[in-house]
Coordinates of C-alpha atoms and ligand atoms in Angstrom, one line a residue:
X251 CA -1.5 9.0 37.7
X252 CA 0.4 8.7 34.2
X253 CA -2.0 10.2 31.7
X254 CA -2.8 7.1 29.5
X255 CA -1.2 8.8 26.0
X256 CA 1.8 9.3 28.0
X257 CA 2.3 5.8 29.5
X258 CA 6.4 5.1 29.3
X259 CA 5.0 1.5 27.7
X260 CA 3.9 2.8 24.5
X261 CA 5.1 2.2 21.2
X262 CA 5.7 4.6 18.6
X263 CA 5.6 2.1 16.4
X264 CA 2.4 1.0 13.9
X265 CA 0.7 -1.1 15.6
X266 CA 0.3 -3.2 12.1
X267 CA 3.7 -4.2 12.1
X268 CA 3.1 -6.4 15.3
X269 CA 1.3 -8.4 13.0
X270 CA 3.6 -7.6 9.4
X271 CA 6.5 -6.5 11.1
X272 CA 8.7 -4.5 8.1
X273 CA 9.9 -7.6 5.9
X274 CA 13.3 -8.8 6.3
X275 CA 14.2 -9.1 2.6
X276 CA 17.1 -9.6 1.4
X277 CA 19.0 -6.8 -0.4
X278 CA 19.6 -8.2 -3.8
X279 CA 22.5 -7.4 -6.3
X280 CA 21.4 -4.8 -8.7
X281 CA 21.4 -5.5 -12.3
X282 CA 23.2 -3.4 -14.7
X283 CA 19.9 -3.2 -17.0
X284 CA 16.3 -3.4 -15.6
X285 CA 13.4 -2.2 -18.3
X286 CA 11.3 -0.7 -15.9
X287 CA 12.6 0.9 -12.6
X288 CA 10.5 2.0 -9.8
X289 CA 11.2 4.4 -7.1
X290 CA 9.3 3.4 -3.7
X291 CA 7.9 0.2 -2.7
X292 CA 4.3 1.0 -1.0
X293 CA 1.1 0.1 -3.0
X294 CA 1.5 2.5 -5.7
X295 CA 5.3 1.0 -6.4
X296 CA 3.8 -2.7 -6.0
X297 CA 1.1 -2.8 -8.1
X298 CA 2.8 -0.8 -10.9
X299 CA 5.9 -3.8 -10.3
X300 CA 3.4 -6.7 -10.2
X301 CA 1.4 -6.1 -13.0
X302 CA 4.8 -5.5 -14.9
X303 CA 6.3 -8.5 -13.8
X304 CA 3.6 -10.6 -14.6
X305 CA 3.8 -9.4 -18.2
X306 CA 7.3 -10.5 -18.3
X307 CA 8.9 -7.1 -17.6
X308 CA 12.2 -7.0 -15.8
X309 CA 11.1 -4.8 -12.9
X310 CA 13.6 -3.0 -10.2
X311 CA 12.0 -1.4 -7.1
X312 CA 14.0 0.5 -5.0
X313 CA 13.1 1.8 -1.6
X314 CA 15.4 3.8 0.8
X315 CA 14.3 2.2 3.7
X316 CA 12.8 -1.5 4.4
X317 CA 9.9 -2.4 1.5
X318 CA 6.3 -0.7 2.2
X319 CA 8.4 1.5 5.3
X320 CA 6.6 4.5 4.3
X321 CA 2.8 5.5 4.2
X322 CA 1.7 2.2 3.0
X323 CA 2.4 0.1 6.5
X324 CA 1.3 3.4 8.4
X325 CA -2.4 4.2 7.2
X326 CA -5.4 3.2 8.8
X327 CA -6.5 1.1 6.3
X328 CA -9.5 2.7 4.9
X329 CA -10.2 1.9 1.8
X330 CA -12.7 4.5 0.0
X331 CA -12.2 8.0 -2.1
X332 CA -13.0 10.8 0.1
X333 CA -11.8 14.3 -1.6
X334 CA -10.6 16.8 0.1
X335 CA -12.7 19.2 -2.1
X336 CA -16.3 19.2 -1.6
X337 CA -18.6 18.2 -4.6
X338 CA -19.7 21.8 -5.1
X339 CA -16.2 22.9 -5.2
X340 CA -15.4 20.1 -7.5
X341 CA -18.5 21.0 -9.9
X342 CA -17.4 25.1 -9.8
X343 CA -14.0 24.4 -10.7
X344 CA -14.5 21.1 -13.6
X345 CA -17.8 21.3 -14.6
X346 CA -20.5 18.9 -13.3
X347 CA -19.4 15.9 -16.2
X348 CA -15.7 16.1 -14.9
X349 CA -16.3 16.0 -11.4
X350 CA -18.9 12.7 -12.0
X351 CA -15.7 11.2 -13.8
X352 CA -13.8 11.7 -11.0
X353 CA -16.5 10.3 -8.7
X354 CA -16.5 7.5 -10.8
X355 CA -13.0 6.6 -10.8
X356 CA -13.0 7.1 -7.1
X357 CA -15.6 4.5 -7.3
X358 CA -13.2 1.8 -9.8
X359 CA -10.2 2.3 -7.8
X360 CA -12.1 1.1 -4.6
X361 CA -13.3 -1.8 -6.8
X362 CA -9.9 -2.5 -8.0
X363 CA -8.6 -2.9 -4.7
X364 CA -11.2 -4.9 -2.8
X365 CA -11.1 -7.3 -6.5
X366 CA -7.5 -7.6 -6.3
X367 CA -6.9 -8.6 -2.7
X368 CA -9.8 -11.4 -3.3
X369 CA -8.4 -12.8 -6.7
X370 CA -4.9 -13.0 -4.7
X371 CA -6.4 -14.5 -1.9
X372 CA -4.3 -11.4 0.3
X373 CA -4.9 -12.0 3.7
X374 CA -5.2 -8.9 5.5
X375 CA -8.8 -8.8 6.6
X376 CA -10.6 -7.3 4.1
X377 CA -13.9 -5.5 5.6
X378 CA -16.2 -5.1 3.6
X379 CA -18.9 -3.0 5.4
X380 CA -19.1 0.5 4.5
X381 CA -17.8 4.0 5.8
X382 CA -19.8 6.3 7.4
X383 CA -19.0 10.1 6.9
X384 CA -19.9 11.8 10.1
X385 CA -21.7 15.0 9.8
X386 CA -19.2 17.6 11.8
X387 CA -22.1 20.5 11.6
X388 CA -26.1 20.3 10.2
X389 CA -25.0 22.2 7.8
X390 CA -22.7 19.8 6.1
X391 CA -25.2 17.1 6.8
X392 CA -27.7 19.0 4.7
X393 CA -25.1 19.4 2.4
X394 CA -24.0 15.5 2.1
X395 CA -28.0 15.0 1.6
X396 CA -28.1 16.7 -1.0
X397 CA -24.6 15.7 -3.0
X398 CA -25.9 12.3 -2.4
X399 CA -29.2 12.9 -4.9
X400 CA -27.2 13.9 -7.8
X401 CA -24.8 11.4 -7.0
X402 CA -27.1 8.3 -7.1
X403 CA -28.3 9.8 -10.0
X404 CA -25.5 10.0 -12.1
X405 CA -22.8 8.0 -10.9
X406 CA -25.0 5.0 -9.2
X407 CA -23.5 6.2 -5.9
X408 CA -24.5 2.9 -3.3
X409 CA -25.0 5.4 -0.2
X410 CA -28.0 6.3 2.9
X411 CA -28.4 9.3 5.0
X412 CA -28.6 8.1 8.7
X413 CA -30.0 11.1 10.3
X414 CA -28.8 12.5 14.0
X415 CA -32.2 10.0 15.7
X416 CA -30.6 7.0 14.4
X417 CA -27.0 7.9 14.6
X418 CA -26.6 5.8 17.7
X419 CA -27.5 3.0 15.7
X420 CA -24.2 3.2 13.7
X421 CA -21.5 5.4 16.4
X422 CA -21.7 5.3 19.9
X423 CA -21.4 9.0 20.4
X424 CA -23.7 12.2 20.0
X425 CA -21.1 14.6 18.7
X426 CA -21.8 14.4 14.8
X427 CA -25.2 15.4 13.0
X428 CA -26.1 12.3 11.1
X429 CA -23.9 10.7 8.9
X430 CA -23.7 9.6 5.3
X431 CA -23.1 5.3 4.6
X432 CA -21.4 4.6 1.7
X433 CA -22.1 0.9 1.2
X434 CA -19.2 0.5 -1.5
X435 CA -16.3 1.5 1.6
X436 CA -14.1 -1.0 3.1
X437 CA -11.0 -1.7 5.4
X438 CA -7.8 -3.6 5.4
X439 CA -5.1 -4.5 7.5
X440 CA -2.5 -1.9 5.8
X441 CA 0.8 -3.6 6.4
X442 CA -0.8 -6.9 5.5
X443 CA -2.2 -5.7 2.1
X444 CA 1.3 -4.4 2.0
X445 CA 3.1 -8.1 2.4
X446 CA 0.7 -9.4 0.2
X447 CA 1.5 -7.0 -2.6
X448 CA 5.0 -7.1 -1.9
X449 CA 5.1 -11.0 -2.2
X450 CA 3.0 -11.1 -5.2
X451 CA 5.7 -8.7 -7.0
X452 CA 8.5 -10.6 -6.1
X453 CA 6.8 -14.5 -6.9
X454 CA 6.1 -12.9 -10.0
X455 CA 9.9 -11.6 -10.7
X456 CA 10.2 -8.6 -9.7
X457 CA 13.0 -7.1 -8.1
X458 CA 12.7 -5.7 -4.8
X459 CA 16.0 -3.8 -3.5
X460 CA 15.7 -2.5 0.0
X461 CA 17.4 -0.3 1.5
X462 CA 18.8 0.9 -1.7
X463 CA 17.8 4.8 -1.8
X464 CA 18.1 6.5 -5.4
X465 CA 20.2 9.5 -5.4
X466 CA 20.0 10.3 -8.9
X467 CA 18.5 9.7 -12.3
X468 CA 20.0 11.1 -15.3
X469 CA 19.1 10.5 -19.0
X470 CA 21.2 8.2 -21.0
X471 CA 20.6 7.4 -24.7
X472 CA 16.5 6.5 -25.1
X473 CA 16.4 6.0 -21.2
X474 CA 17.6 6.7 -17.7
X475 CA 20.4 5.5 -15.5
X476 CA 19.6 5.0 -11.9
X477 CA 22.0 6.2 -9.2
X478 CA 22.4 4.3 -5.9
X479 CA 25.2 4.1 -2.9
X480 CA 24.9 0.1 -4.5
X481 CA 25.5 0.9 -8.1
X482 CA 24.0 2.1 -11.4
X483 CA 21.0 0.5 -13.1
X484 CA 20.1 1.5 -16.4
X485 CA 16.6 1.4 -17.3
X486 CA 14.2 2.1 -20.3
X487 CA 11.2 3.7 -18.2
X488 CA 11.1 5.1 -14.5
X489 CA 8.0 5.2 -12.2
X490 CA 8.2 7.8 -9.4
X491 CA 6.1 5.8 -6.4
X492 CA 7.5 8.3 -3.4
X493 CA 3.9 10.5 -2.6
X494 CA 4.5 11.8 0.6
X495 CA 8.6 10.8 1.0
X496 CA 9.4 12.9 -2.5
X497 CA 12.9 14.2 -1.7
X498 CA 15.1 16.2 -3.4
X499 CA 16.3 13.7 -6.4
X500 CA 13.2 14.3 -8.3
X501 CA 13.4 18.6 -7.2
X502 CA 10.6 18.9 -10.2
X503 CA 7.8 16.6 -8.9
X504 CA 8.9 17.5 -5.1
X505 CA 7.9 20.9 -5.7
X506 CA 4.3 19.9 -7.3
X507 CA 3.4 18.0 -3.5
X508 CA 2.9 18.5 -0.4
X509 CA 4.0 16.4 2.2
X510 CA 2.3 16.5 5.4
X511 CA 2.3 13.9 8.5
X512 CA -0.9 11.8 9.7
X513 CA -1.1 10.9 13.2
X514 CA -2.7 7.4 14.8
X515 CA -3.1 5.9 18.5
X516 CA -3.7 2.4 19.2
X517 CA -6.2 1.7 22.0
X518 CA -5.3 -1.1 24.0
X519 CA -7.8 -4.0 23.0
X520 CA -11.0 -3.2 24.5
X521 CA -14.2 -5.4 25.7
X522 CA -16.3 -6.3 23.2
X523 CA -19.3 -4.3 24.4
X524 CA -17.6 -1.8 24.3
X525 CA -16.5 -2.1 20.8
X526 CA -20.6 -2.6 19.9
X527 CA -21.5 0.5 21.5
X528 CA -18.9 2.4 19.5
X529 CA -19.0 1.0 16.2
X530 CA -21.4 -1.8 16.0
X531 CA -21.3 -2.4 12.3
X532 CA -17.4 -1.9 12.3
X533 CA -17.7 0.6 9.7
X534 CA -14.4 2.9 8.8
X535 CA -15.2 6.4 9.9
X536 CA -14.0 9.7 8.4
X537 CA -15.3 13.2 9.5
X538 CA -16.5 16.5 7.4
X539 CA -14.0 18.5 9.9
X540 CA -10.9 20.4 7.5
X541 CA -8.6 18.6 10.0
X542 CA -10.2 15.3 9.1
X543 CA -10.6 12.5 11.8
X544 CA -10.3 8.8 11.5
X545 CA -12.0 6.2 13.5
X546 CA -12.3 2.7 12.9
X547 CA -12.1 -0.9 14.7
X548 CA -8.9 -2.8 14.5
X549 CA -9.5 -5.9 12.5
X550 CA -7.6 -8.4 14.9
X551 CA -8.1 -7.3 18.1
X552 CA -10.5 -5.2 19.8
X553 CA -9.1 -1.8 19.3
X554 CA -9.9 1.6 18.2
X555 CA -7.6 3.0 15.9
X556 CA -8.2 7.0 16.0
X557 CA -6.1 9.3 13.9
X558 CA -5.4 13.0 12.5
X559 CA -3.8 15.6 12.1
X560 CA -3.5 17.4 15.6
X561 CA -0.1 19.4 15.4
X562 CA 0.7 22.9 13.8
X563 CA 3.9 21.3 12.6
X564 CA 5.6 18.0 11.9
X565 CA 6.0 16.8 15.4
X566 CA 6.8 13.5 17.4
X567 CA 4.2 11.1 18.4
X568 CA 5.1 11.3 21.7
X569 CA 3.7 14.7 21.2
X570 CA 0.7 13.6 19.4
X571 CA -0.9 11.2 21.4
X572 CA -2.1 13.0 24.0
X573 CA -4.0 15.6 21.6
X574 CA -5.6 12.5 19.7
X575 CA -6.5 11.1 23.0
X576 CA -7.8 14.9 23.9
X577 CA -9.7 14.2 20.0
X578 CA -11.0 10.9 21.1
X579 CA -12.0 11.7 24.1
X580 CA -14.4 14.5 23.3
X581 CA -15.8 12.0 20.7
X582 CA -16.0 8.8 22.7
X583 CA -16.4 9.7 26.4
X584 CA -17.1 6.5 27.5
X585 CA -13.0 5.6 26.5
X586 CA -11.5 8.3 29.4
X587 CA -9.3 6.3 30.8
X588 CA -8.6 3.1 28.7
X589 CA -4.9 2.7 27.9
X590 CA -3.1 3.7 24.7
X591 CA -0.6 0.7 23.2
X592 CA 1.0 2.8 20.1
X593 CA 1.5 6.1 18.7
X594 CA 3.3 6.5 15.4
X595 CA 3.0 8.8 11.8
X596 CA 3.9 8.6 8.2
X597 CA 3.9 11.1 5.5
X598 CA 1.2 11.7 2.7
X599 CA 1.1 13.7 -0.1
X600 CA -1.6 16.6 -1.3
X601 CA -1.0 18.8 -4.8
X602 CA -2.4 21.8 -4.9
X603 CA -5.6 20.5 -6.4
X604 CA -6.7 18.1 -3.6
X605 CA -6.7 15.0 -6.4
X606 CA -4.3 12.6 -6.5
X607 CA -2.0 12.9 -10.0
X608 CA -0.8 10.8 -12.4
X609 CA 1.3 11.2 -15.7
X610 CA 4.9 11.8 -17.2
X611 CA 7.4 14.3 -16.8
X612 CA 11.0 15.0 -18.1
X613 CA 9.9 11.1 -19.6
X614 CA 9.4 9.7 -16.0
X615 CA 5.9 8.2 -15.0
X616 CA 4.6 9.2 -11.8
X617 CA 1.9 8.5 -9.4
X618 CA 1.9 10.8 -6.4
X619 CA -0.4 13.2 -4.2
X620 CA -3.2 10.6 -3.1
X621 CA -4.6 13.7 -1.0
X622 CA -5.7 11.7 2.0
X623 CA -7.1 8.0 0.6
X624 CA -4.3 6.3 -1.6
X625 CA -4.9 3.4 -0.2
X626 CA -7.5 2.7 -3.4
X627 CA -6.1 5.2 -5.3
X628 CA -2.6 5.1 -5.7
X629 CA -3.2 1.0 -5.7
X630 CA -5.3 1.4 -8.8
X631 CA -2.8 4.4 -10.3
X632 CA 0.2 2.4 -9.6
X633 CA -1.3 -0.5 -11.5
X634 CA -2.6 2.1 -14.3
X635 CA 1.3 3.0 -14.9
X636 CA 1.9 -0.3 -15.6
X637 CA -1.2 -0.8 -18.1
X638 CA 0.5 2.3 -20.2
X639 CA 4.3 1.3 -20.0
X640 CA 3.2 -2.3 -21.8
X641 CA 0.6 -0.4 -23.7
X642 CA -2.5 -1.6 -22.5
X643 CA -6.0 0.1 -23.6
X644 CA -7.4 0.6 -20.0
X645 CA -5.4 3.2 -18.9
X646 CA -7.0 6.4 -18.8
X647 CA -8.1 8.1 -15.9
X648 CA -10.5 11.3 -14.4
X649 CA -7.0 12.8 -13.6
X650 CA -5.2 12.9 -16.5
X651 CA -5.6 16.0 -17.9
X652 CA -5.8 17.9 -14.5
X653 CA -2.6 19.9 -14.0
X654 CA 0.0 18.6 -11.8
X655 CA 0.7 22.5 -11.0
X656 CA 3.3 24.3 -8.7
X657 CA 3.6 27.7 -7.2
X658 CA 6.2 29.8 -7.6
X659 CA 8.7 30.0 -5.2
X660 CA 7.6 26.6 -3.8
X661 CA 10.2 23.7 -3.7
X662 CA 9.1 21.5 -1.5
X663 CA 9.7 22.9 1.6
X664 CA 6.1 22.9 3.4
X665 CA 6.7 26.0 6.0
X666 CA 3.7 27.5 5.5
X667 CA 1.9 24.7 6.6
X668 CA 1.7 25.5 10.7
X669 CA -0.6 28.7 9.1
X670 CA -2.5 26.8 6.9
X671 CA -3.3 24.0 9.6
X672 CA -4.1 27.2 12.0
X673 CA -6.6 28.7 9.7
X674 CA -8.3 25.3 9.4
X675 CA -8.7 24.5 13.1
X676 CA -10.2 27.8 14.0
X677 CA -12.5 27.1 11.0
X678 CA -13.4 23.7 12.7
X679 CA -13.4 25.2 15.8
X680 CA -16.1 28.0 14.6
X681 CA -18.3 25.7 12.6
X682 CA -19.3 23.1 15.3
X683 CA -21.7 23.6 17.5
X684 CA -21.8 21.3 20.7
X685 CA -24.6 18.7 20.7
X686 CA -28.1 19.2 22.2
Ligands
FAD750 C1 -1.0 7.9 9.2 C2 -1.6 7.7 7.9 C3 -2.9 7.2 7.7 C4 -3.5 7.1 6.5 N1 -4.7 6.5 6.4 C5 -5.2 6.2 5.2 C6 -6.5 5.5 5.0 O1 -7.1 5.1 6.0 N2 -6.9 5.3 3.8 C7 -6.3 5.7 2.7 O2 -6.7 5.5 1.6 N3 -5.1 6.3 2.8 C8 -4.5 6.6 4.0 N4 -3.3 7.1 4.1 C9 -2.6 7.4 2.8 C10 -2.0 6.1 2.2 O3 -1.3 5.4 3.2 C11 -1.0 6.6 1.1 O4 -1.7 7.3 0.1 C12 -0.4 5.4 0.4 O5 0.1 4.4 1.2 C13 0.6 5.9 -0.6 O6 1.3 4.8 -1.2 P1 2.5 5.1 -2.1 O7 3.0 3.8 -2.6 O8 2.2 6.1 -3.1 O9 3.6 5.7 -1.1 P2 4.3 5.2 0.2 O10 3.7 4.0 0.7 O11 4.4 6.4 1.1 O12 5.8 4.8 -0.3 C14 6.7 5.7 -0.7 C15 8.1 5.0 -0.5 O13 9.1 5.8 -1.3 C16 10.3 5.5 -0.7 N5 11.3 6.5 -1.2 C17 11.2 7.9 -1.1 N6 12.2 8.4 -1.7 C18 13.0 7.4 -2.2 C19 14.3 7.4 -2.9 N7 14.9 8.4 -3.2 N8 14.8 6.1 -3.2 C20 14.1 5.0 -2.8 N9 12.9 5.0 -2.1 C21 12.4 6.2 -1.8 C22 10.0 5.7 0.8 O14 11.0 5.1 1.7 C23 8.6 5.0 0.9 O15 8.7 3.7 1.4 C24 -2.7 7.3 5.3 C25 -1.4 7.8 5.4 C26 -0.8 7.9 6.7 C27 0.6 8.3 6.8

């Protein structure tokens, strides 16, 4: 029998774009003079571009590929902040005030984002019920316990412990140790959130060039002349939106990020039972593994949605699937044997602090490095840029005075990353301790 991750009938497509299949715009003609142009059109690219248009800016978004191709029609739709860091590694290196900052603004960019896609009326199934972050060892349950008193404390941080004896309350499966609810947490339908952004920008005059990749941007005068196989655009300011597709026309930002692919299978839709056993509450789910797992509900159909990172290296989907199904498996017994629909990936971005960054360099704005949940983030950063370019008083953020830092020798070019992926799995692999 055809193991079900390797069924010839699977798409390694997102399974999103069934539903917002990548928009068909047309590719405009480029102006000779923009005021503001914006390199990438996913969230962060958007929101910076609507906020701009609708202040009357004349706005320019390029993207190499169709609008939203990249990470921003790929992700699972999760909509939270969960750092990569852990809070006591945050405290040790910021200081206990900083890190509650950046708790904070964890908190207003999920806010933002849940606010905006209700005052747009954006239809992409906004789900507002909470993530639960499933306990991988005792110890890190312990540990989430006791994050979550100081966080309640000082940053009003709306969460429960649900220990291991109620866990089947929440996730049908025993393999976790308890779990922390964040109430605030939500979902979305990615791609929609996406078309909804993406309409909103252009209704409000912005200028959406697909298919238009920049290949160089060079100083000119007080400003900046934008290179394309389509023409030249001047422009007065530049936003760099490319997180986890940086390239090599920006070598100074690419070398501050670090790309890395995300992997996600589609169940095919399931019964409904099944669904309540697993995730009654349709909560999104994220792990306290290293190698962070995904799990949530699609919101149109009965589906799981699991995803990861289950590869040394960058690797084909085709590849992946069976090892998420492997992943799923040993959470969720009970789905051996259901069928798999799609398999795709998409590239994010980490810096070498774990925090997403924002700021100017060499006079260009950037937003890039959502480490895992830009979703919020780089929705709320993108829209941040926009605030300082007209000059707006609400601009400041937790993250920017953190250093957007390099290493030396590093220019991008992510080989060590098979070693670094290694050293987390067999740290995973140590910590856990099967179930009782
Ligand atoms: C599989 C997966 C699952 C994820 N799950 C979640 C989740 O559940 N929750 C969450 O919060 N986050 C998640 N993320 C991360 C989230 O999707 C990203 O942080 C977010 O979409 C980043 O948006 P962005 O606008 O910064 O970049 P992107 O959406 O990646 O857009 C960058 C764009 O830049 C374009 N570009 C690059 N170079 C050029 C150039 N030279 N010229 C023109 N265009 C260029 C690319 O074509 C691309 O479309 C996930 C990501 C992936 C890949």
């Amino acid at each position: 029998m055809t193991h079900p991750a390797k069924d010839p009938r699977i798409k390694y497509d997102p399974y999103w774009w069934e539903a917002a299949p990548r928009p068909d715009l047309p590719v405009p003609d480029l102006p000779a003079k923009a005021e503001v142009a914006v390199v990438g059109s996913g969230y962060a690219g958007l929101a910076c571009a609507l906020r701009l248009a609708r202040a009357g800016r004349q706005v320019v978004v390029f993207d190499a590929e169709a609008a939203g191709w990249g990470a921003s029609s790929r992700n699972q739709g999760q909509i939270g902040a969960v750092f990569k860091r852990s809070f006591k590694q945050m405290v040790d290196t910021y200081g206990r005030e900083k890190t509650f900052a950046i708790y904070r603004d964890g908190q207003r960019a999920v806010a933002f984002v849940k606010d905006l896609i209700r005052e747009e009326g954006i239809d992409c199934h906004l789900e507002a019920n909470g993530r639960l972050v499933l306990a991988y060892t005792p110890e890190h349950y312990d540990t989430l316990g006791r994050e979550l008193e100081v966080l309640r404390k000082e940053v009003g941080y709306e969460a429960d412990m649900v220990p291991r004896a109620e866990q089947r309350n929440e996730i049908g499966t025993d393999f976790y140790y308890g779990a922390q609810l964040r109430h605030a947490d939500a979902s979305v339908h990615g791609a929609l959130f996406h078309q909804g952004l993406l309409d909103r920008a252009v209704q409000a005059g912005a200028t959406v060039a697909p298919h238009t990749p920049v290949t160089g941007i060079h100083r000119q005068d007080s400003g900046f002349v934008i290179e394309t196989p389509r023409g030249r655009v001047a422009a007065d300011e530049v936003v760099i939106a490319t997180n986890g597709y940086t390239g090599s026309v920006t070598p100074d930002l690419r070398r501050r990020v670090l790309s890395m692919g995300a992997y996600i299978i589609a169940t095919e839709p399931l019964p409904e039972e099944t669904i309540r056993a697993i995730n009654p509450n349709r909560r999104v789910c994220s792990d306290t593994r290293k190698l962070i797992y995904g799990i949530r509900v699609a919101p149109d159909q009965p589906r799981m949605i699991f995803g990861g990172r289950p590869a040394m290296t960058e690797t084909d989907p085709k590849k992946t699937a069976p090892l998420l199904y492997e992943k799923m498996t040993q959470i969720f017994p009970q789905l051996d044997g259901v069928g798999i629909t799609h398999a795709w990936t998409g590239f994010v971005a980490f810096t070498f602090r774990f925090l997403p960054s924002i700021g100017k360099r060499d006079g260009m704005h950037y937003v890039l490095g959502c480490s895992g949940t830009g979703v919020a983030a780089h929705t709320w950063l993108g829209d941040r840029i926009a605030g300082r370019i007209l000059g707006a008083n609400d601009t400041e953020t937790a993250y920017d005075d953190i250093p957007f830092e390099t290493r030396p020798f590093y220019n991008g070019n992510t080989w060590f990353l098979s070693a670094v992926v290694r050293w987390y799995r067999y740290k995973d692999r140590m910590a856990h301790r099967p179930a009782a």
